[in-house]
PDB file of C-alpha atoms in Angstrom:
ATOM      1  CA  LEU A   3      99.193 119.909  14.264  1.00 80.00           C
ATOM      2  CA  LYS A   4      97.064 118.564  11.163  1.00 81.00           C
ATOM      3  CA  SER A   5     100.314 116.882   9.830  1.00 86.00           C
ATOM      4  CA  HIS A   6     100.836 114.873  12.723  1.00 89.00           C
ATOM      5  CA  MET A   7      96.904 113.917  13.563  1.00 90.00           C
ATOM      6  CA  PHE A   8      97.806 110.143  13.275  1.00 92.00           C
ATOM      7  CA  MET A   9      99.327 110.862  16.743  1.00 92.00           C
ATOM      8  CA  ALA A  10      96.139 111.944  18.505  1.00 90.00           C
ATOM      9  CA  PHE A  11      94.510 109.531  21.103  1.00 92.00           C
ATOM     10  CA  ASN A  12      96.781 106.680  19.535  1.00 93.00           C
ATOM     11  CA  PRO A  13      98.200 104.530  22.807  1.00 93.00           C
ATOM     12  CA  LYS A  14     101.251 103.593  20.331  1.00 94.00           C
ATOM     13  CA  TYR A  15     102.503 107.214  21.086  1.00 94.00           C
ATOM     14  CA  GLY A  16     102.659 106.425  24.956  1.00 94.00           C
ATOM     15  CA  ALA A  17     101.814 109.956  26.816  1.00 94.00           C
ATOM     16  CA  VAL A  18     102.176 112.015  23.981  1.00 92.00           C
ATOM     17  CA  GLY A  19      99.856 110.671  21.912  1.00 92.00           C
ATOM     18  CA  LEU A  20      97.258 110.411  24.919  1.00 94.00           C
ATOM     19  CA  ILE A  21      97.615 112.948  26.789  1.00 93.00           C
ATOM     20  CA  ALA A  22     100.310 115.730  25.249  1.00 92.00           C
ATOM     21  CA  PHE A  23      98.763 116.111  21.561  1.00 92.00           C
ATOM     22  CA  PRO A  24      95.049 115.722  22.585  1.00 91.00           C
ATOM     23  CA  TYR A  25      95.805 118.678  25.091  1.00 91.00           C
ATOM     24  CA  PHE A  26      97.546 120.809  22.224  1.00 88.00           C
ATOM     25  CA  LEU A  27      94.569 119.825  19.904  1.00 84.00           C
ATOM     26  CA  ILE A  28      91.985 120.627  22.065  1.00 86.00           C
ATOM     27  CA  PHE A  29      92.913 123.438  24.549  1.00 85.00           C
ATOM     28  CA  GLU A  30      95.710 125.238  21.914  1.00 85.00           C
ATOM     29  CA  LEU A  31      93.177 125.440  19.152  1.00 86.00           C
ATOM     30  CA  LEU A  32      90.286 126.419  21.031  1.00 90.00           C
ATOM     31  CA  ALA A  33      91.876 128.962  23.486  1.00 89.00           C
ATOM     32  CA  PRO A  34      92.250 131.828  20.930  1.00 91.00           C
ATOM     33  CA  PHE A  35      88.246 131.759  20.130  1.00 93.00           C
ATOM     34  CA  LEU A  36      87.656 131.195  23.992  1.00 91.00           C
ATOM     35  CA  ASP A  37      89.356 134.422  24.602  1.00 88.00           C
ATOM     36  CA  ILE A  38      87.739 136.242  21.596  1.00 91.00           C
ATOM     37  CA  LEU A  39      84.524 135.153  22.702  1.00 93.00           C
ATOM     38  CA  GLY A  40      84.751 136.258  26.596  1.00 89.00           C
ATOM     39  CA  LEU A  41      86.166 139.706  25.366  1.00 88.00           C
ATOM     40  CA  VAL A  42      82.935 140.102  23.189  1.00 92.00           C
ATOM     41  CA  ALA A  43      80.555 138.811  25.864  1.00 93.00           C
ATOM     42  CA  ILE A  44      82.246 141.208  28.392  1.00 90.00           C
ATOM     43  CA  VAL A  45      81.685 143.984  26.309  1.00 91.00           C
ATOM     44  CA  THR A  46      78.435 142.802  25.181  1.00 95.00           C
ATOM     45  CA  THR A  47      77.100 142.585  29.063  1.00 94.00           C
ATOM     46  CA  TYR A  48      78.279 145.807  29.403  1.00 92.00           C
ATOM     47  CA  LEU A  49      76.426 147.819  26.844  1.00 94.00           C
ATOM     48  CA  PHE A  50      73.347 146.086  27.787  1.00 95.00           C
ATOM     49  CA  GLY A  51      73.921 146.774  31.715  1.00 93.00           C
ATOM     50  CA  LEU A  52      74.149 143.374  32.605  1.00 94.00           C
ATOM     51  CA  LEU A  53      77.368 143.463  34.016  1.00 92.00           C
ATOM     52  CA  ASN A  54      78.344 143.712  37.486  1.00 93.00           C
ATOM     53  CA  VAL A  55      81.358 146.294  37.498  1.00 91.00           C
ATOM     54  CA  GLU A  56      82.424 145.469  41.042  1.00 93.00           C
ATOM     55  CA  PHE A  57      82.520 141.684  40.540  1.00 92.00           C
ATOM     56  CA  PHE A  58      84.182 142.345  37.059  1.00 91.00           C
ATOM     57  CA  MET A  59      87.049 144.364  38.564  1.00 92.00           C
ATOM     58  CA  LEU A  60      87.407 141.712  41.641  1.00 93.00           C
ATOM     59  CA  TYR A  61      87.613 139.165  39.213  1.00 89.00           C
ATOM     60  CA  LEU A  62      89.716 140.755  36.560  1.00 87.00           C
ATOM     61  CA  PHE A  63      92.170 141.649  39.407  1.00 89.00           C
ATOM     62  CA  VAL A  64      92.505 138.062  40.836  1.00 91.00           C
ATOM     63  CA  TYR A  65      92.696 136.293  37.374  1.00 86.00           C
ATOM     64  CA  MET A  66      95.686 139.078  36.399  1.00 86.00           C
ATOM     65  CA  GLY A  67      97.044 138.416  39.569  1.00 88.00           C
ATOM     66  CA  TYR A  68      97.237 134.662  39.287  1.00 90.00           C
ATOM     67  CA  SER A  69      98.341 134.892  35.584  1.00 85.00           C
ATOM     68  CA  MET A  70     101.453 137.517  36.898  1.00 88.00           C
ATOM     69  CA  VAL A  71     102.258 134.808  39.819  1.00 91.00           C
ATOM     70  CA  ILE A  72     102.252 131.911  37.536  1.00 92.00           C
ATOM     71  CA  THR A  73     104.444 133.615  34.967  1.00 89.00           C
ATOM     72  CA  TRP A  74     106.927 134.935  38.035  1.00 91.00           C
ATOM     73  CA  VAL A  75     107.110 131.706  39.316  1.00 93.00           C
ATOM     74  CA  SER A  76     108.163 130.063  35.838  1.00 90.00           C
ATOM     75  CA  ILE A  77     110.516 133.316  35.490  1.00 89.00           C
ATOM     76  CA  LEU A  78     112.435 132.577  38.763  1.00 88.00           C
ATOM     77  CA  LEU A  79     112.363 128.608  38.516  1.00 89.00           C
ATOM     78  CA  ASP A  80     114.074 129.045  35.081  1.00 87.00           C
ATOM     79  CA  LYS A  81     116.712 131.053  36.407  1.00 85.00           C
ATOM     80  CA  TYR A  82     117.513 129.523  40.024  1.00 85.00           C
ATOM     81  CA  LEU A  83     116.891 125.974  39.247  1.00 86.00           C
ATOM     82  CA  PHE A  84     117.866 125.391  35.418  1.00 80.00           C
ATOM     83  CA  GLY A  85     121.084 127.803  35.434  1.00 76.00           C
ATOM     84  CA  ASN A  86     119.594 130.143  33.264  1.00 73.00           C
ATOM     85  CA  THR A  87     121.838 133.145  33.017  1.00 80.00           C
ATOM     86  CA  LEU A  88     119.335 136.199  32.982  1.00 82.00           C
ATOM     87  CA  SER A  89     120.645 139.001  34.750  1.00 85.00           C
ATOM     88  CA  ALA A  90     118.433 140.785  37.722  1.00 86.00           C
ATOM     89  CA  GLY A  91     117.463 143.398  35.054  1.00 90.00           C
ATOM     90  CA  ASN A  92     116.244 141.197  32.800  1.00 89.00           C
ATOM     91  CA  VAL A  93     114.625 139.017  35.116  1.00 87.00           C
ATOM     92  CA  LEU A  94     112.893 142.441  36.094  1.00 90.00           C
ATOM     93  CA  LYS A  95     112.066 143.425  32.615  1.00 92.00           C
ATOM     94  CA  LEU A  96     110.241 140.030  32.094  1.00 89.00           C
ATOM     95  CA  MET A  97     108.452 140.128  35.497  1.00 89.00           C
ATOM     96  CA  PHE A  98     107.341 143.979  34.194  1.00 91.00           C
ATOM     97  CA  PHE A  99     105.824 142.592  30.744  1.00 91.00           C
ATOM     98  CA  SER A 100     104.213 139.775  32.185  1.00 88.00           C
ATOM     99  CA  ILE A 101     102.048 142.806  33.827  1.00 86.00           C
ATOM    100  CA  LEU A 102     101.325 144.262  30.596  1.00 86.00           C
ATOM    101  CA  GLU A 103     100.528 140.977  28.871  1.00 86.00           C
ATOM    102  CA  SER A 104      96.977 141.071  30.130  1.00 80.00           C
ATOM    103  CA  PHE A 105      96.389 144.311  28.542  1.00 83.00           C
ATOM    104  CA  GLY A 106      95.810 143.570  24.676  1.00 83.00           C
ATOM    105  CA  PHE A 107      98.735 141.546  24.059  1.00 88.00           C
ATOM    106  CA  ARG A 108      97.096 138.063  24.665  1.00 86.00           C
ATOM    107  CA  GLN A 109      94.022 139.434  22.793  1.00 87.00           C
ATOM    108  CA  LEU A 110      95.860 140.415  20.154  1.00 91.00           C
ATOM    109  CA  MET A 111      97.802 137.059  19.906  1.00 90.00           C
ATOM    110  CA  SER A 112      94.468 135.518  19.731  1.00 90.00           C
ATOM    111  CA  ILE A 113      93.392 137.450  16.936  1.00 90.00           C
ATOM    112  CA  PHE A 114      96.409 136.690  15.007  1.00 90.00           C
ATOM    113  CA  ARG A 115      95.988 132.718  15.704  1.00 88.00           C
ATOM    114  CA  ILE A 116      92.674 132.669  14.463  1.00 89.00           C
ATOM    115  CA  SER A 117      93.378 134.738  11.424  1.00 88.00           C
ATOM    116  CA  ALA A 118      96.396 132.330  10.839  1.00 85.00           C
ATOM    117  CA  LEU A 119      94.142 129.180  11.382  1.00 84.00           C
ATOM    118  CA  PHE A 120      91.762 130.593   8.663  1.00 85.00           C
ATOM    119  CA  GLY A 121      94.051 132.259   6.183  1.00 78.00           C
ATOM    120  CA  LYS A 122      96.061 131.056   3.194  1.00 69.00           C
ATOM    121  CA  LYS A 123      99.646 130.192   3.113  1.00 65.00           C
ATOM    122  CA  ARG A 124     101.320 133.497   1.654  1.00 65.00           C
ATOM    123  CA  LYS A 125     104.842 132.224   1.299  1.00 69.00           C
ATOM    124  CA  GLN A 126     107.057 129.060   1.345  1.00 74.00           C
ATOM    125  CA  TRP A 127     110.298 128.961   2.933  1.00 76.00           C
ATOM    126  CA  GLY A 128     112.017 127.055   0.113  1.00 77.00           C
ATOM    127  CA  ASP A 129     114.969 125.357   0.788  1.00 82.00           C
ATOM    128  CA  MET A 130     117.772 126.100   3.265  1.00 78.00           C
ATOM    129  CA  VAL A 131     121.459 126.544   2.063  1.00 82.00           C
ATOM    130  CA  ARG A 132     124.256 126.146   4.373  1.00 79.00           C
ATOM    131  CA  VAL A 133     127.165 128.319   4.016  1.00 80.00           C
ATOM    132  CA  ARG A 134     130.620 128.260   5.833  1.00 76.00           C
ATOM    133  CA  ASN A 135     131.285 131.074   8.067  1.00 70.00           C
ATOM    134  CA  LYS A 136     134.675 133.062   7.235  1.00 63.00           C
ATOM    135  CA  GLN A 137     134.867 134.388  10.838  1.00 64.00           C
ATOM    136  CA  SER A 138     134.786 130.752  12.476  1.00 58.00           C
ATOM    137  CA  GLU A 139     137.425 129.515   9.942  1.00 56.00           C
ATOM    138  CA  ALA A 140     140.008 132.101  11.050  1.00 55.00           C
TER     139      ALA A 140
END
């Protein structure tokens, strides 16, 4: 995002500059902070006895259900509309892991994204050198 900031809100780049790039800039940059802030708010309100547990459980069920349905529809659309060659077993695995995603993985990814944003650069990739594959020549 930083190296292409010149595209943000620039009509010269059409829909990418006016819609797509600002979306990624605003929502993808803020999403991990909002995830962690929401988690802290839930824990804090629970500790102070301000959380309506019944409402929270219902809300959590609806949120996770909506998230799973969106993921499942995406998987099935990818498989049947775009000709993806995933086996039925792999489709079921993806659907199963979409359930597990809401139980810590998403929050862990938010922490990693925040730490990467403020972290130091540790390694440079360097130059990649192409090497011929001897098997393909045979």
